[in-house]
Tab-separated table of C-alpha atoms and ligand atoms in Angstrom:
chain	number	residue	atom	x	y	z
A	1	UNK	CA	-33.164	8.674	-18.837
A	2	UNK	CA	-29.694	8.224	-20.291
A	3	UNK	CA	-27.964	5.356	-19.494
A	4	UNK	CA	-25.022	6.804	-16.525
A	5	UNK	CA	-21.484	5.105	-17.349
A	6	UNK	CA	-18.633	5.334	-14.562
A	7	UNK	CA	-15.204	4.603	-15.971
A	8	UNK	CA	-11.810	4.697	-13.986
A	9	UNK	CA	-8.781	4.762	-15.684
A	10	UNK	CA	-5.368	4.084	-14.129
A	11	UNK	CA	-2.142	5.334	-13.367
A	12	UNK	CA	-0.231	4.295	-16.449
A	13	UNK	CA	-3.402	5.088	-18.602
A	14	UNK	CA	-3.271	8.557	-18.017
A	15	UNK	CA	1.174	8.552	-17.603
A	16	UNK	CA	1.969	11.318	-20.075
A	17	UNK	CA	-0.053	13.849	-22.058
A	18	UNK	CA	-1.001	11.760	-25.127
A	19	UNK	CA	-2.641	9.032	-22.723
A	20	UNK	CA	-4.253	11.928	-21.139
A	21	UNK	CA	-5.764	12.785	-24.601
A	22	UNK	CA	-6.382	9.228	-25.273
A	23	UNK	CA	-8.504	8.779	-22.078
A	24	UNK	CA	-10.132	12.058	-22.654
A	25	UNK	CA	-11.439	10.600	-26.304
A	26	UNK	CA	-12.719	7.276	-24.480
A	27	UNK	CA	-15.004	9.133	-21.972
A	28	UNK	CA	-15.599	11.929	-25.186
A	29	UNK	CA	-17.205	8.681	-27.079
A	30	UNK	CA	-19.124	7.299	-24.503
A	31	UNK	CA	-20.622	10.947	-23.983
A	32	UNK	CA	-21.151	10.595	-27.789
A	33	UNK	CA	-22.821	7.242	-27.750
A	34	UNK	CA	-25.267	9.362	-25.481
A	35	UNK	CA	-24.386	8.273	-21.574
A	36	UNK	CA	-23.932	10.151	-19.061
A	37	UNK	CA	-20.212	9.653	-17.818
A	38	UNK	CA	-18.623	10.174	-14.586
A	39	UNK	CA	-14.615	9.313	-14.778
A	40	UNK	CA	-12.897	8.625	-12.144
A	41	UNK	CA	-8.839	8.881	-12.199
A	42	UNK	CA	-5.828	8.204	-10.776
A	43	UNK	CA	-2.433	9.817	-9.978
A	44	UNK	CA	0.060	9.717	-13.660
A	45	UNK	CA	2.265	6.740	-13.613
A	46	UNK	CA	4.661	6.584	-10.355
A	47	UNK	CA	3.019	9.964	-9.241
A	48	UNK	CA	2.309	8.920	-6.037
A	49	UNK	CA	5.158	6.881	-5.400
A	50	UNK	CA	7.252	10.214	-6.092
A	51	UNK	CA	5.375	11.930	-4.049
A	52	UNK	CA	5.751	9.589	-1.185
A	53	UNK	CA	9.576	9.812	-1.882
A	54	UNK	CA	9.321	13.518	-1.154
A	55	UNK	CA	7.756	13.505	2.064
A	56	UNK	CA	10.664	10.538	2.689
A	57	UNK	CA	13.385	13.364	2.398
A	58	UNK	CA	12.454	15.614	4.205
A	59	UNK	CA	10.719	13.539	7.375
A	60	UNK	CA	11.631	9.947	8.652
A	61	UNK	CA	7.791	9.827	9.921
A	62	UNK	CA	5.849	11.994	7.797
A	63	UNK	CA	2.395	13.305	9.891
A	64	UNK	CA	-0.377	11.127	7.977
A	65	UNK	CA	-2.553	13.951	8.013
A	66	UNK	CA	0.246	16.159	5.946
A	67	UNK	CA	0.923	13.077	3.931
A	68	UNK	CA	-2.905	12.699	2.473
A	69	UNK	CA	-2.782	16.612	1.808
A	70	UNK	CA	0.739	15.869	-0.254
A	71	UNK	CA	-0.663	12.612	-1.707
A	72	UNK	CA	-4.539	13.515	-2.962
A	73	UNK	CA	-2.631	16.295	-5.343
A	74	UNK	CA	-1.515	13.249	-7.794
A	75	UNK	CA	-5.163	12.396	-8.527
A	76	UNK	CA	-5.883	16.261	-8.837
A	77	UNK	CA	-3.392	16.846	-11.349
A	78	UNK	CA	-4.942	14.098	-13.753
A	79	UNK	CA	-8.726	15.349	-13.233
A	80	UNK	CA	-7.773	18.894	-13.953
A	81	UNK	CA	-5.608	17.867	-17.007
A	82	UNK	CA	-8.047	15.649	-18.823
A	83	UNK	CA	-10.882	18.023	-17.970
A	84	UNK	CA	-8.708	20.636	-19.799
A	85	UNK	CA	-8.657	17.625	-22.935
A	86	UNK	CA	-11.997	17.221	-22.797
A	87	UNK	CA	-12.845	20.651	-23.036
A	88	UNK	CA	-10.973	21.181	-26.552
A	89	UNK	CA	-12.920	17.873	-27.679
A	90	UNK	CA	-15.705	20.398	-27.599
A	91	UNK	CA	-17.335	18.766	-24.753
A	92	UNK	CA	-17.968	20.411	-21.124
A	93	UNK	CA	-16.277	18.314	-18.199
A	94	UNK	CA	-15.548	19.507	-14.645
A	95	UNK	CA	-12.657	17.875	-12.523
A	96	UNK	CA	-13.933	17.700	-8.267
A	97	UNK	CA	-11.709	16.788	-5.571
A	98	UNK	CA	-12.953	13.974	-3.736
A	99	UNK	CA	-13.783	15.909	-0.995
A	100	UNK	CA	-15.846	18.333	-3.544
A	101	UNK	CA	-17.050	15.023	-4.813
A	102	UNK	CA	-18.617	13.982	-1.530
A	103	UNK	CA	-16.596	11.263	-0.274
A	104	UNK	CA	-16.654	10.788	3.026
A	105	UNK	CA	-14.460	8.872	4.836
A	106	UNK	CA	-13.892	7.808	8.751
A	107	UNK	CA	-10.767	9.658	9.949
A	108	UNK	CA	-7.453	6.880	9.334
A	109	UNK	CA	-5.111	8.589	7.476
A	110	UNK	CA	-3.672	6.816	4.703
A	111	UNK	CA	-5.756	4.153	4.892
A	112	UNK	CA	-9.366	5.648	5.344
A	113	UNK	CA	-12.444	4.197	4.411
A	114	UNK	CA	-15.442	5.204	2.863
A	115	UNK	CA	-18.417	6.002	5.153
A	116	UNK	CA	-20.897	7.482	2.288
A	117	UNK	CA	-20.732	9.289	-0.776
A	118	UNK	CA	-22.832	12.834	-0.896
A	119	UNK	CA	-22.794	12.575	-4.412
A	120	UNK	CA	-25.561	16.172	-4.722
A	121	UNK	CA	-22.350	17.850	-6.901
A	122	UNK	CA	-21.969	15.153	-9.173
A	123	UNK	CA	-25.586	15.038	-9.868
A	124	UNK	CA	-26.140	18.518	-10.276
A	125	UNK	CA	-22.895	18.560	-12.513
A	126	UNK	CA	-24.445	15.866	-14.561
A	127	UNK	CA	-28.078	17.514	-14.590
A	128	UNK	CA	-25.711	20.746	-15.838
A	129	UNK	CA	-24.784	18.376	-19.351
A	130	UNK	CA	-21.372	18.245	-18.388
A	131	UNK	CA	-19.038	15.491	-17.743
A	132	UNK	CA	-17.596	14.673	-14.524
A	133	UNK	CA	-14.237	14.167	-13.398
A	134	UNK	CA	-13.886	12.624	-9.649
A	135	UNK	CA	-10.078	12.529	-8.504
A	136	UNK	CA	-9.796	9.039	-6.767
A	137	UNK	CA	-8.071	7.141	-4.167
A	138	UNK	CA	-9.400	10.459	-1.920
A	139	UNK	CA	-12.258	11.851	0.208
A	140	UNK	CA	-12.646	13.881	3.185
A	141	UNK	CA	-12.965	13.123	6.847
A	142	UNK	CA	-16.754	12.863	8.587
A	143	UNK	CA	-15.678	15.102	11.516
A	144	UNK	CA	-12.308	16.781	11.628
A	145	UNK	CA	-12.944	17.137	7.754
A	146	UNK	CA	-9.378	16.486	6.473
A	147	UNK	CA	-8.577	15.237	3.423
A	148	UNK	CA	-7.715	11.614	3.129
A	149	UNK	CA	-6.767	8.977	1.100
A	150	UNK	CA	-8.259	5.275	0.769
A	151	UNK	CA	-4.781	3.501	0.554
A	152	UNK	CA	-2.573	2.265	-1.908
A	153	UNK	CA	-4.726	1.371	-5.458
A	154	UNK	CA	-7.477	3.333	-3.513
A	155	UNK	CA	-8.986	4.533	-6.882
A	156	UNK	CA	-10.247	1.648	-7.599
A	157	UNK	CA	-12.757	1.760	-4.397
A	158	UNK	CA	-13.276	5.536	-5.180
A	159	UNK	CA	-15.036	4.310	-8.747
A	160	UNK	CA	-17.132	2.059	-7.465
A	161	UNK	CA	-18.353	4.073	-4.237
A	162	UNK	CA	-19.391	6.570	-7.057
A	163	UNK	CA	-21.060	3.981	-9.192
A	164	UNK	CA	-22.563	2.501	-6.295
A	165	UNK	CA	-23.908	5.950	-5.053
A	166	UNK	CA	-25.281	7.247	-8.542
A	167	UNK	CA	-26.892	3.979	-9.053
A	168	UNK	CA	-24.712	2.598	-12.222
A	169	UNK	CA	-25.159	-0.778	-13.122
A	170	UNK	CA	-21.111	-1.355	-13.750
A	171	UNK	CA	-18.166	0.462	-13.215
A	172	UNK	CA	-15.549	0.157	-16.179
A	173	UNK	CA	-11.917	-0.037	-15.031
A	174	UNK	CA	-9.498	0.942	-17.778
A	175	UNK	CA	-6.088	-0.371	-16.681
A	176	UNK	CA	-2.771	-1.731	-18.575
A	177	UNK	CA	-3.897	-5.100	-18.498
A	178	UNK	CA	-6.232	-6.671	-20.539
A	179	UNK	CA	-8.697	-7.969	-17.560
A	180	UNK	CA	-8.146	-10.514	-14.639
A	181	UNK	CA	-6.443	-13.488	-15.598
A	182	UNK	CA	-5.751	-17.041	-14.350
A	183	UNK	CA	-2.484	-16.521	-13.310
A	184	UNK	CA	-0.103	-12.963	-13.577
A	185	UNK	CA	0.963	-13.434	-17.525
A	186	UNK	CA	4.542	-11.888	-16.623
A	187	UNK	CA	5.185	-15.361	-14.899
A	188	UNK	CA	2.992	-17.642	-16.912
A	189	UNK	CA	2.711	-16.630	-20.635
A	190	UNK	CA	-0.121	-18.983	-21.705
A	191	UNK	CA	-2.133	-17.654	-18.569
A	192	UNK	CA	-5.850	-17.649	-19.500
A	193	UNK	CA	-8.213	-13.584	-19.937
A	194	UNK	CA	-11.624	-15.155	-17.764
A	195	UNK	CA	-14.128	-13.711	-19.049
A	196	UNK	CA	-15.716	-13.379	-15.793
A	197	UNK	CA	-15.119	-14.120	-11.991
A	198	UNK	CA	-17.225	-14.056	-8.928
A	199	UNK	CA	-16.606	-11.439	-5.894
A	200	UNK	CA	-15.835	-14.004	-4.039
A	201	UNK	CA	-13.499	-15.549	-5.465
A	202	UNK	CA	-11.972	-12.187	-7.239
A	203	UNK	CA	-11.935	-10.733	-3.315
A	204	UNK	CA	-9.839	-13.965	-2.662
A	205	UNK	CA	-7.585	-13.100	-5.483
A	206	UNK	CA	-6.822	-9.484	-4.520
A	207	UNK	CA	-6.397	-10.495	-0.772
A	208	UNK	CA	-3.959	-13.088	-2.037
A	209	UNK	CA	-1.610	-10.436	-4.445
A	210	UNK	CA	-3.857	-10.206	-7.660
A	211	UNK	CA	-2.942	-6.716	-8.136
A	212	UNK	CA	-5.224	-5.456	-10.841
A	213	UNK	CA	-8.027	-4.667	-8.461
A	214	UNK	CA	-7.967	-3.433	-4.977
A	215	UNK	CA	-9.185	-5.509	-2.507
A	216	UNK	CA	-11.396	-2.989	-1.082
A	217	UNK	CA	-13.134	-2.074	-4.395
A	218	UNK	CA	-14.321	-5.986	-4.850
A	219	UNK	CA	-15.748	-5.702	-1.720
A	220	UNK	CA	-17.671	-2.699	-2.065
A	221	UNK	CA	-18.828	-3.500	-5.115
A	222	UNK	CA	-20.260	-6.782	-3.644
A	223	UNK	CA	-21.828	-5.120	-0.811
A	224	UNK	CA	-23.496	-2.508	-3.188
A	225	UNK	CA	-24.153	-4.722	-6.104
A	226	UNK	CA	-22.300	-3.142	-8.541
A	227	UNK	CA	-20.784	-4.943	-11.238
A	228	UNK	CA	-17.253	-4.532	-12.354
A	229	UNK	CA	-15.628	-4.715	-15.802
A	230	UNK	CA	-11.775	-4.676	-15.909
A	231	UNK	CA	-10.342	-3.434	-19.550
A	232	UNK	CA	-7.945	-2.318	-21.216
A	233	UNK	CA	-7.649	1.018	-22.113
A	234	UNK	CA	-5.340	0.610	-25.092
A	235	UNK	CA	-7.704	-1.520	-27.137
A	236	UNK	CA	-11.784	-2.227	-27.406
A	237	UNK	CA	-11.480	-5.716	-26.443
A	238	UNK	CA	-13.923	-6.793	-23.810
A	239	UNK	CA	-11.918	-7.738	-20.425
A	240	UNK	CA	-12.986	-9.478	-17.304
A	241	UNK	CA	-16.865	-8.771	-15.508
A	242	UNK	CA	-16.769	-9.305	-11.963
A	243	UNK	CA	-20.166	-10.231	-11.003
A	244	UNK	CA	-22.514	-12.637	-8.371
A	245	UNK	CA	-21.783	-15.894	-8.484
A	246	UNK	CA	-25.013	-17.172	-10.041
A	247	UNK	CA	-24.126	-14.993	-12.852
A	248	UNK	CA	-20.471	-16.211	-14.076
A	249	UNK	CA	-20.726	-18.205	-17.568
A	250	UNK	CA	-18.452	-21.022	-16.109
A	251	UNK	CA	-17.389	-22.804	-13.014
A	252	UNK	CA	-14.348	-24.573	-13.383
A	253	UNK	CA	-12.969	-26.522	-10.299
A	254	UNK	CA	-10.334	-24.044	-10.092
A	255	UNK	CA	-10.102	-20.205	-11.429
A	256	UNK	CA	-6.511	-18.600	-11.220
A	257	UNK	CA	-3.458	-19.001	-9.438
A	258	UNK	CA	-2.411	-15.851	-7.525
A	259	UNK	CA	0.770	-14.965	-5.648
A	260	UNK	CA	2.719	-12.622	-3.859
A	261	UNK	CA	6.716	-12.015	-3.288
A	262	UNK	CA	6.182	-9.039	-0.719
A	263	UNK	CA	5.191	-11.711	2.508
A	264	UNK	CA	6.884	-11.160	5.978
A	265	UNK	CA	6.947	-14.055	8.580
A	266	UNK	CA	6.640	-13.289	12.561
A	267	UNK	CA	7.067	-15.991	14.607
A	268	UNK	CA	6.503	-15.869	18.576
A	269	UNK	CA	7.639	-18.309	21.204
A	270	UNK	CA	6.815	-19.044	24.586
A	271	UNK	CA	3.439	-17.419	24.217
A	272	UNK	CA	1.617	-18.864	27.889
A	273	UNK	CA	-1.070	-20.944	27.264
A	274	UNK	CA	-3.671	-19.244	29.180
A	275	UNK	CA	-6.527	-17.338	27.518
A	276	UNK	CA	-5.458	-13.363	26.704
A	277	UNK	CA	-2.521	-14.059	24.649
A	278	UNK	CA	-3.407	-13.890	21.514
A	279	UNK	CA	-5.912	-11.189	22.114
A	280	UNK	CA	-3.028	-9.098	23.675
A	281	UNK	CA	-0.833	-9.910	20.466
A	282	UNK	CA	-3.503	-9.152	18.149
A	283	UNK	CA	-5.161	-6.375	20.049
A	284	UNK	CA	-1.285	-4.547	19.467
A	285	UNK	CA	-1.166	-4.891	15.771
A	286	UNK	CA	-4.365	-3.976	15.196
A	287	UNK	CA	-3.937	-0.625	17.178
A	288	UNK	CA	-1.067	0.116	15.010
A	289	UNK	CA	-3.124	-0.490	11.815
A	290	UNK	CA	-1.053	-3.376	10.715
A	291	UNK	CA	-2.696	-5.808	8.338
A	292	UNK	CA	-1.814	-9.551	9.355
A	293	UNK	CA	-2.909	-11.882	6.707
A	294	UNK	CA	-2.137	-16.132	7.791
A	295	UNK	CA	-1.636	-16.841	11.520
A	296	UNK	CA	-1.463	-20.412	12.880
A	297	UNK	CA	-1.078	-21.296	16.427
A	298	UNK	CA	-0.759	-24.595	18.396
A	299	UNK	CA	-2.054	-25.936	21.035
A	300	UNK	CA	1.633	-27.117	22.906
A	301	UNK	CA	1.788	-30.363	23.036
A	302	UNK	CA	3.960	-31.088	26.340
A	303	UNK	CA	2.343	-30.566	29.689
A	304	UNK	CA	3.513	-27.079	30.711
A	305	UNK	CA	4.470	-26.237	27.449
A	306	UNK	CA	3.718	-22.637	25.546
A	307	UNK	CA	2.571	-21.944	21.952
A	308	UNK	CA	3.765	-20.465	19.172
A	309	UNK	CA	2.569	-17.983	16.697
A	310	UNK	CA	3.588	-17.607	13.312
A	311	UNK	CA	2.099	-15.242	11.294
A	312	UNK	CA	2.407	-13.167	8.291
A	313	UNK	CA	2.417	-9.226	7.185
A	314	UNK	CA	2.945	-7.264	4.507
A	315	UNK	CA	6.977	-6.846	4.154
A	316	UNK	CA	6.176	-3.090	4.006
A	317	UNK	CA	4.344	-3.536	7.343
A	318	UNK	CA	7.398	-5.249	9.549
A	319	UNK	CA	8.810	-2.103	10.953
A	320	UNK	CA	5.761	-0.891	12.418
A	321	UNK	CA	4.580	-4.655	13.455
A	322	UNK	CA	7.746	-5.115	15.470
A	323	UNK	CA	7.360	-1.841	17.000
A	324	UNK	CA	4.155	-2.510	18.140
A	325	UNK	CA	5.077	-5.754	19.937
A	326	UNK	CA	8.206	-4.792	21.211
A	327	UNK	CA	6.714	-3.796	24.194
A	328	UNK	CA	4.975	-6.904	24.951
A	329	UNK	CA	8.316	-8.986	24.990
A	330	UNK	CA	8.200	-10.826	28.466
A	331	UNK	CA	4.481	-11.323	29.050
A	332	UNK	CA	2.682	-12.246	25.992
A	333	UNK	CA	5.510	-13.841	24.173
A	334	UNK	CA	8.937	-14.716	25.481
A	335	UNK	CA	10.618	-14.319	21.589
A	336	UNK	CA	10.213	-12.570	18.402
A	337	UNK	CA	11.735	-13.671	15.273
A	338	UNK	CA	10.877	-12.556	11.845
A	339	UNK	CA	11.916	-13.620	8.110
A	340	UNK	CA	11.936	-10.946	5.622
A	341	UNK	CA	11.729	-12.782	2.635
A	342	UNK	CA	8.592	-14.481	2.314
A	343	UNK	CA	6.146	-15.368	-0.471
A	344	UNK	CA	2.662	-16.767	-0.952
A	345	UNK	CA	1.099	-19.110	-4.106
A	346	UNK	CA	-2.531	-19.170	-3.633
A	347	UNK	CA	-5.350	-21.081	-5.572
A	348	UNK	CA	-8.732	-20.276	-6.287
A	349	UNK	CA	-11.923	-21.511	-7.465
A	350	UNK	CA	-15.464	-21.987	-6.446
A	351	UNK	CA	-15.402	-25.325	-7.578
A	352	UNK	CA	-12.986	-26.553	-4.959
A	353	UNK	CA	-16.106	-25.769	-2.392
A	354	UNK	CA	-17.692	-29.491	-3.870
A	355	UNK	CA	-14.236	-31.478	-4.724
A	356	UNK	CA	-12.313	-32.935	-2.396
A	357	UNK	CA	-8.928	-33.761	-3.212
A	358	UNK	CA	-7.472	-30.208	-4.171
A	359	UNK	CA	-4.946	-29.772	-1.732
A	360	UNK	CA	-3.350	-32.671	-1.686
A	361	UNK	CA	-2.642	-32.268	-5.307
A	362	UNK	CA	-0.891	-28.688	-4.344
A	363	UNK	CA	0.903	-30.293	-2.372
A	364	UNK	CA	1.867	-32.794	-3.881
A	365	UNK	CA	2.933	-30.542	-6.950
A	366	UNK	CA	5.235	-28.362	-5.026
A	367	UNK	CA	6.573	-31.623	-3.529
A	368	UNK	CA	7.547	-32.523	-6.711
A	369	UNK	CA	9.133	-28.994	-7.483
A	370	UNK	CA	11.098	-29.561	-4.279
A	371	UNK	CA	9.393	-25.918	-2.615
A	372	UNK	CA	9.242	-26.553	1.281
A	373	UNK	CA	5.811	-24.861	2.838
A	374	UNK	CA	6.349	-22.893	5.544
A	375	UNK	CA	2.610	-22.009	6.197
A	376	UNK	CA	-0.953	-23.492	5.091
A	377	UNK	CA	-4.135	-22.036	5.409
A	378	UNK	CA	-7.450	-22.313	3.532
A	379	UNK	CA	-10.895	-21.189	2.951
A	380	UNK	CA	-13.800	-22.964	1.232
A	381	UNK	CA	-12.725	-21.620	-2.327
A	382	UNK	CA	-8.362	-21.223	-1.491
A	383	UNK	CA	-5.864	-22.891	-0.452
A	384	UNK	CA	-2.474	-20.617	0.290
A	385	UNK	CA	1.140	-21.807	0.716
A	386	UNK	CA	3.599	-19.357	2.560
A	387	UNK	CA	6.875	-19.964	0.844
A	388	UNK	CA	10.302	-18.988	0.378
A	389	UNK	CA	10.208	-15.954	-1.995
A	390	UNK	CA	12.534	-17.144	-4.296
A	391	UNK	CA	10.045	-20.374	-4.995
A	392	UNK	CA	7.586	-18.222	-6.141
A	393	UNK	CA	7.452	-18.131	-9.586
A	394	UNK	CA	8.524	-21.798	-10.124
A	395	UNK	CA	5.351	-22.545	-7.679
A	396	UNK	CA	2.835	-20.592	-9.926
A	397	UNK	CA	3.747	-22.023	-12.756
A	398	UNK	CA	3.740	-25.563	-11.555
A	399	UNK	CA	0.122	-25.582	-9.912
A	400	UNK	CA	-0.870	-23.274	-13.201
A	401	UNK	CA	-0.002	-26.617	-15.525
A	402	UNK	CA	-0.807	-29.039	-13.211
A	403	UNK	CA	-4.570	-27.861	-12.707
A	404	UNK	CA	-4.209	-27.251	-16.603
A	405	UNK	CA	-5.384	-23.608	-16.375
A	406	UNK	CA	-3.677	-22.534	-19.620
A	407	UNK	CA	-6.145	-20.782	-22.374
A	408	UNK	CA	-6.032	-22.142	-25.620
A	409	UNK	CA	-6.882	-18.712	-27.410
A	410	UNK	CA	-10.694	-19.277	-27.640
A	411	UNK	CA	-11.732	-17.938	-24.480
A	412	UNK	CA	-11.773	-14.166	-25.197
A	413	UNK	CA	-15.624	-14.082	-24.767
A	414	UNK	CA	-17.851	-11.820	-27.133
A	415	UNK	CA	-18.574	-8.393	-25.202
A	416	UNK	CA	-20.821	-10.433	-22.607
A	417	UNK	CA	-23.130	-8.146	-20.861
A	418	UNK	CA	-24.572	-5.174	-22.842
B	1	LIG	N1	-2.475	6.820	-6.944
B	1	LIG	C1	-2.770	5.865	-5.907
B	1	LIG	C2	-1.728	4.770	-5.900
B	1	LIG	O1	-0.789	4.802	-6.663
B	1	LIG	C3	-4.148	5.328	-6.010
B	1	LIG	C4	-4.456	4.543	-7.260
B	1	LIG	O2	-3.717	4.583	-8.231
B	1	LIG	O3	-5.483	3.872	-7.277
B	1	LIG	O4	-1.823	3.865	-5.106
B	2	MG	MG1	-4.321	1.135	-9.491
């Protein structure tokens, strides 16, 4: 049987007609080399931010059920447009909803997940000789069946359900970048192209503001075994292969140094120190589908005394945080505060798992810089500093010297796995 090829190619890769036409040659030549390909796309360039400004003018709270309806069209848009490029390559391709495509999802609106992918259309599309085109970022809901959509970068997870469901051995992401690097190259210019990274430690790069793949997509593709390789779609080169760990060519002590400007800071005081509090705070945000990301908390240290809880949130996710605690003022806290501007500098590597010694050197590197920490936490392969947001970039570049990640030109591997 023919080798089956998923590809997935981005929001600036399909931006304007003659990237269209460009993406529509790419999956044309892999159909040519004799695959069978499945493509998976996302909205054109700010699409879905536009679209999002649209529902923003005419409601202060749009209904998330009328806001996946208005938001799943940007995806559409691109699958029936390169499907119509395709078609004058002389090649058959059919564009499917993600609903049509079989993805099914639980019922959270704007921020569903996948349950299963029903993937009989795709196969018998396939079976047909005709290439398919799957709008991402999109499915439909297991019971009320409503359209929804998987969350901001949601494509990503929408390419490798599919690969994962037809059985594909790697999912190709075309993107803008040129594959997953050690640090974001916008901030450090001699930042290294890996040639390839572990789940784990790529999941703790997109939790900690990697942006080129969505959190959500490492993880399923751990889960389901499927391999992913991050490209560019504007050249041939080889990118980044995110694979097991047993499989990655190298393990240095550390991998990449990720950030994020877009951090908010909650802090509580006077929380009692009785058991409930915390599970009352917690219980709140997580009803109101916030996503909270460090939190420390104290035992107090005075007899009588009450902790404190600091923790942090997407900046995007304030509003609806303090909302949801707002009503808890007076009996699981006494005091909210919050600080807008927040960052985090995070590094990773599964060496660090074996080495002691690695924090104190971050530390001890943004002492140097003169960057106060606000917050610390860590897992076996990351350590992550919560700082002021204008540190940021001075912080990624200092730990990116300092734990001498820079390439030195020689690491663009050969095409590794084919
Ligand atoms: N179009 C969606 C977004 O902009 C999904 C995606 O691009 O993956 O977030
Ligand atoms: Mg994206």
């Amino acid at each position: 049987m023919r080798e089956l090829i998923v590809m997935k190619f981005g929001g600036t890769s399909v931006a304007d007609a003659e990237r269209i036409k460009r993406a529509a040659r790419r999956i044309v030549d892999k159909r040519e080399q004799g695959h069978r390909v499945v493509a998976v796309l996302s909205a054109r360039g700010k699409t879905t931010d536009e679209l999002i400004s649209m529902a923003e003018e005419v409601s202060d709270a749009p209904d998330p059920r009328e806001m996946d309806m208005l938001l799943s069209t940007g995806e559409r848009i691109s699958c029936a447009l390169c499907a119509m490029a395709i078609n004058d390559l002389g090649h058959r391709a059919i564009s499917l909803t993600g609903s049509q495509a079989g993805i099914v999802t639980d019922e959270s609106h704007t921020k569903a997940l996948i349950l299963d992918v029903r993937a009989e259309r795709i196969q018998a599309a396939l079976e047909e000789d005709s290439i398919v085109l799957v709008a991402g970022f999109q499915g439909v809901s297991e019971n009320a069946r409503n359209v929804t959509t998987l969350g901001r970068g949601g494509s990503d997870t929408s390419a490798v359900a599919v690969a994962a469901a037809l059985g594909a051995r790697e999912c190709e992401i075309y993107t803008d970048v040129a594959g997953v690097y050690s640090a974001d190259p916008r901030i450090v210019p001699d930042a290294r192209k890996l040639a390839t990274v572990s789940f784990e430690e790529m999941l703790e790069m997109a939790a900690s503001g990697a942006g080129v793949l969505q959190l959500r997509a490492v993880e399923y593709a751990r889960n389901h075994g499927v391999r992913i390789h991050c490209r560019s779609s504007f050249d041939e080169q080889p990118g980044t292969v995110v694979l097991a760990e047993g499989e990655t060519m190298e393990q240095p002590l550390i991998t990449a140094v990720t950030h994020s400007d877009k951090e908010a800071r909650i802090t509580l005081t006077g929380v009692p120190d009785a058991p409930g509090a915390a599970a009352r705070i917690f219980g709140a945000l997580a009803q109101a589908n916030v996503n909270v990301d460090m939190i420390v908390q104290n035992e107090p240290v005075s007899a009588g005394g009450q902790a404190e809880i600091s923790f942090t949130v997407p900046r995007e996710d304030l509003r609806v945080a303090r909302t949801a605690l707002e009503p808890l003022t007076g009996e699981a806290f006494a005091n909210m505060t919050t600080h807008e501007q927040m960052g985090k500098v995070s590094i990773i590597g599964a060496g660090m798992r074996s080495h002691p010694g690695v924090a104190a050197k971050v530390f001890s590197v943004l002492a140097r810089e003169g960057v106060n920490i606000d917050m610390i936490s860590t897992s076996p392969i990351k350590i992550s500093c919560v700082i002021d947001r204008d540190s940021v970039e001075l912080a990624v570049q200092a730990l990116h010297s300092a734990f001498e990640l820079a390439g030195d030109g020689t690491d663009i591997a050969e095409e590794p796995f084919k």
